[in-house]
mmCIF file of C-alpha atoms in Angstrom:
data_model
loop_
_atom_site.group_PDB
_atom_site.id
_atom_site.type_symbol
_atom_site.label_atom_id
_atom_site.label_comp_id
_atom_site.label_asym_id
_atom_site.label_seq_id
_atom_site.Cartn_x
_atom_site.Cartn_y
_atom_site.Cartn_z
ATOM 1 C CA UNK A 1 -2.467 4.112 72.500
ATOM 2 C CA UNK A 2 -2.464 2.232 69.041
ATOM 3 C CA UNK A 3 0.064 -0.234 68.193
ATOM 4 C CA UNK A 4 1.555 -1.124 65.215
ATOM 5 C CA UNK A 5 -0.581 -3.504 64.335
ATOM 6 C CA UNK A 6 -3.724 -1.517 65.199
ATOM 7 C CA UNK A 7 -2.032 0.859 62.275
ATOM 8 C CA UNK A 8 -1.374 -1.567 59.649
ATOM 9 C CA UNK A 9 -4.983 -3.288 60.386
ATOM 10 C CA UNK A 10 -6.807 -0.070 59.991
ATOM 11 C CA UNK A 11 -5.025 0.932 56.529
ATOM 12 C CA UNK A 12 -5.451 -2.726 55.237
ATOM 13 C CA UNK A 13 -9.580 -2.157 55.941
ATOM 14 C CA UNK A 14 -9.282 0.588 53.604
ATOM 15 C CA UNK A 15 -7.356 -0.835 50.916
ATOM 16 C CA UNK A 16 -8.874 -4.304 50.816
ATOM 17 C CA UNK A 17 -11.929 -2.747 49.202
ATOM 18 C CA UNK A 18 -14.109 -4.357 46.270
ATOM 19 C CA UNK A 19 -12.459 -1.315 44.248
ATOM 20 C CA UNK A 20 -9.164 -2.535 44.973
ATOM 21 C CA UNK A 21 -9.550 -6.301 45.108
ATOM 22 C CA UNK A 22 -11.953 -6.236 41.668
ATOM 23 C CA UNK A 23 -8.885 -4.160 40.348
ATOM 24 C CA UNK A 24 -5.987 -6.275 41.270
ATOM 25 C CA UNK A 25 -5.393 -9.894 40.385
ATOM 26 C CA UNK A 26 -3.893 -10.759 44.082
ATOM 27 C CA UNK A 27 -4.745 -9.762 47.307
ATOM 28 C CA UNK A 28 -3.736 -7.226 50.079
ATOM 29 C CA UNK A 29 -1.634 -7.963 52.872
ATOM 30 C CA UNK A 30 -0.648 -6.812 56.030
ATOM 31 C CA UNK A 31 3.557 -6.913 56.120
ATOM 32 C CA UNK A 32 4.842 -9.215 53.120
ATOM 33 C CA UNK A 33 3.714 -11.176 50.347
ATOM 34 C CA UNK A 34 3.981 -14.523 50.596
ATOM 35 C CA UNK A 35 7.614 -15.687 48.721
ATOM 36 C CA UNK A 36 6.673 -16.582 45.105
ATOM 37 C CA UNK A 37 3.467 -14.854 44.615
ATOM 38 C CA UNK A 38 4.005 -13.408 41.471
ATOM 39 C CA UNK A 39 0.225 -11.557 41.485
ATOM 40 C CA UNK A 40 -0.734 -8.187 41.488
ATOM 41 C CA UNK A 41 -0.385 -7.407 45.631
ATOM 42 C CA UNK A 42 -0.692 -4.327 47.781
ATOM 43 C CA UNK A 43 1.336 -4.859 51.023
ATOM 44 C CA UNK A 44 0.700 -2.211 53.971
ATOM 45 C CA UNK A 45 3.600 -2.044 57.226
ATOM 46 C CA UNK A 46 4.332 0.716 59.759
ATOM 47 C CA UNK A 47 8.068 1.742 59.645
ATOM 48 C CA UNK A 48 9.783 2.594 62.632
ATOM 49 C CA UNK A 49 8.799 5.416 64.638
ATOM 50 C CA UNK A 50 11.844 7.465 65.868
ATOM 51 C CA UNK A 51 9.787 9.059 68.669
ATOM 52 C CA UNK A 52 8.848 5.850 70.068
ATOM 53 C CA UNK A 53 4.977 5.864 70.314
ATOM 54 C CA UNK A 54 2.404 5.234 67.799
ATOM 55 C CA UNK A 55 0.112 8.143 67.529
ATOM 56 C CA UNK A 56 1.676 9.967 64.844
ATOM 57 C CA UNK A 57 3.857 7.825 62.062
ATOM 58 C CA UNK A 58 4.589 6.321 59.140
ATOM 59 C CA UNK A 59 3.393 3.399 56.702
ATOM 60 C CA UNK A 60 4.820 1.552 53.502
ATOM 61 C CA UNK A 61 2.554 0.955 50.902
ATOM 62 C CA UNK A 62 4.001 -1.209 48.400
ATOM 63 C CA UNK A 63 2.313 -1.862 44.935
ATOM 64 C CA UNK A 64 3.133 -5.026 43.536
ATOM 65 C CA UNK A 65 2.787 -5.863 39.601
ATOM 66 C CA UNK A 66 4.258 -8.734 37.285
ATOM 67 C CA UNK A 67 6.909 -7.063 34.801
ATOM 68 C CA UNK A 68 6.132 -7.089 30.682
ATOM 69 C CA UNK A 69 7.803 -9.843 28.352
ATOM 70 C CA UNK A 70 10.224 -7.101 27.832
ATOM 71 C CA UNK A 71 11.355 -7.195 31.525
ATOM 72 C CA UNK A 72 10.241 -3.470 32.323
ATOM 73 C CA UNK A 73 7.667 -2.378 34.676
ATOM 74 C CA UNK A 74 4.215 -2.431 33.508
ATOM 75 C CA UNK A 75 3.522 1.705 33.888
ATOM 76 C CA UNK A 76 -0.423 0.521 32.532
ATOM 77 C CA UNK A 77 -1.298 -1.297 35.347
ATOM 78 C CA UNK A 78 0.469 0.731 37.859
ATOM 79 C CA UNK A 79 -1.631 3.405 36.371
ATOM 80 C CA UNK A 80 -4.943 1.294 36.689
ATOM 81 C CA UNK A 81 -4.160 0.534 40.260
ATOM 82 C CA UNK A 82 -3.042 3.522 41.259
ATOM 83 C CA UNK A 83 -6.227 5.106 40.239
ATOM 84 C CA UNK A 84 -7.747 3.403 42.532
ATOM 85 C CA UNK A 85 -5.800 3.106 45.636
ATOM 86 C CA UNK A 86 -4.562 6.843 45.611
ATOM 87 C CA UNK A 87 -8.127 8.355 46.632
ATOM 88 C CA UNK A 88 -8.517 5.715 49.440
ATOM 89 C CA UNK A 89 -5.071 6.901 50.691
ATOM 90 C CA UNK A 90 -5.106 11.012 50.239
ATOM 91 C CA UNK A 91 -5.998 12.699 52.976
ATOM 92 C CA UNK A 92 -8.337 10.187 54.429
ATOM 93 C CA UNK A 93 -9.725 10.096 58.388
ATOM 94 C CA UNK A 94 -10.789 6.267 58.820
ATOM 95 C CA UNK A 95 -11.918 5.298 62.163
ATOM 96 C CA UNK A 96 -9.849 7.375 64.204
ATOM 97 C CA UNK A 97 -6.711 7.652 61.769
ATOM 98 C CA UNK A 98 -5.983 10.311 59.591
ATOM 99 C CA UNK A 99 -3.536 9.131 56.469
ATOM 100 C CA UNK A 100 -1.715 11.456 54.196
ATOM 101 C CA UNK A 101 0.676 10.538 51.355
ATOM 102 C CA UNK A 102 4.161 11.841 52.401
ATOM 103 C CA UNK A 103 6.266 10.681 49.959
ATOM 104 C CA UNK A 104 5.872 9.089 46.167
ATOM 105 C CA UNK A 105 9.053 6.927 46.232
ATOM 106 C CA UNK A 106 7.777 4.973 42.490
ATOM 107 C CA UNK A 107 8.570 2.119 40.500
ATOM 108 C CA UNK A 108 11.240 -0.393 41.920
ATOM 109 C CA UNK A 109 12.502 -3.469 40.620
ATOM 110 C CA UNK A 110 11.662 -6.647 43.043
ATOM 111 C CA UNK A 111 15.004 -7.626 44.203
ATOM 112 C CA UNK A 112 13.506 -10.812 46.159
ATOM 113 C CA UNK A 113 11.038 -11.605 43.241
ATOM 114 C CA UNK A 114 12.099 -12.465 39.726
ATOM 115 C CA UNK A 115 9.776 -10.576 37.545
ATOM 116 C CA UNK A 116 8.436 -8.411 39.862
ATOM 117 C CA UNK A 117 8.318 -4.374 40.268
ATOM 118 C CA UNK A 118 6.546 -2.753 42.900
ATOM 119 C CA UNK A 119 5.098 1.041 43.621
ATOM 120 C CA UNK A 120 6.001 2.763 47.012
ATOM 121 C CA UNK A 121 4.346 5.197 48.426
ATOM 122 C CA UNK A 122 5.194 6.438 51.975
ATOM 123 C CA UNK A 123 2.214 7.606 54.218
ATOM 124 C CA UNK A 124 1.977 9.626 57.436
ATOM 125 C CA UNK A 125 -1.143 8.647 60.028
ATOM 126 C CA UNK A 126 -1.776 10.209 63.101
ATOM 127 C CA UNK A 127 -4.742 9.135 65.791
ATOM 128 C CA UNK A 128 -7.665 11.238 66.334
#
């Protein structure tokens, strides 16, 4: 049986790539960045699994991205970033795990972060 942590380490080994790190100006984390970081970040989490075990799921993956003097969301480097991560995330078997985007939530303003959006995307893994 994987646990939750087994998950969210095996999604952060394929997001904390030299493609991803190279494009971002931050790092990626497993759960939350730290309060204050106000760098480009990719945070990865398992959500909770209504059926109890860990074999078939879900996973946040949060995109995190300075706003524009303007105080909107910077679509450009979402863009760039996205680019990037989305291929790593589609329909990709990683040892043992299979992850699928399940849901494109978007663009959200950082409630906890002044001057922060982030991208969600919701995944689905299951064990192989």
């Amino acid at each position: 049986m994987k646990s939750s942590i087994d998950i969210a380490s095996k999604l952060y080994k394929v997001l904390n790539v030299a493609s991803v790190t190279d494009e971002i100006t931050g790092k990626v984390y497993i759960n939350d960045v730290p309060d204050g970081d106000q760098l480009e970040n990719i945070s990865v989490k398992t959500l909770t699994n209504p059926n109890r075990y860990l074999q078939v799921g879900y996973a946040n993956l949060n995109i995190y991205v300075p706003e524009v003097i303007s105080g909107r969301a910077n679509l450009n480097r979402f863009q760039d970033i996205l680019a990037v991560v989305l291929p790593l995330v589609k329909d990709n078997i990683y040892d043992g795990l299979s992850f699928q985007i399940d849901d494109d939530k978007g663009i959200f303003k950082d409630k906890d972060r002044d001057s922060m959006y982030f991208y969600n995307l919701k995944l689905t893994f299951q064990t192989l």
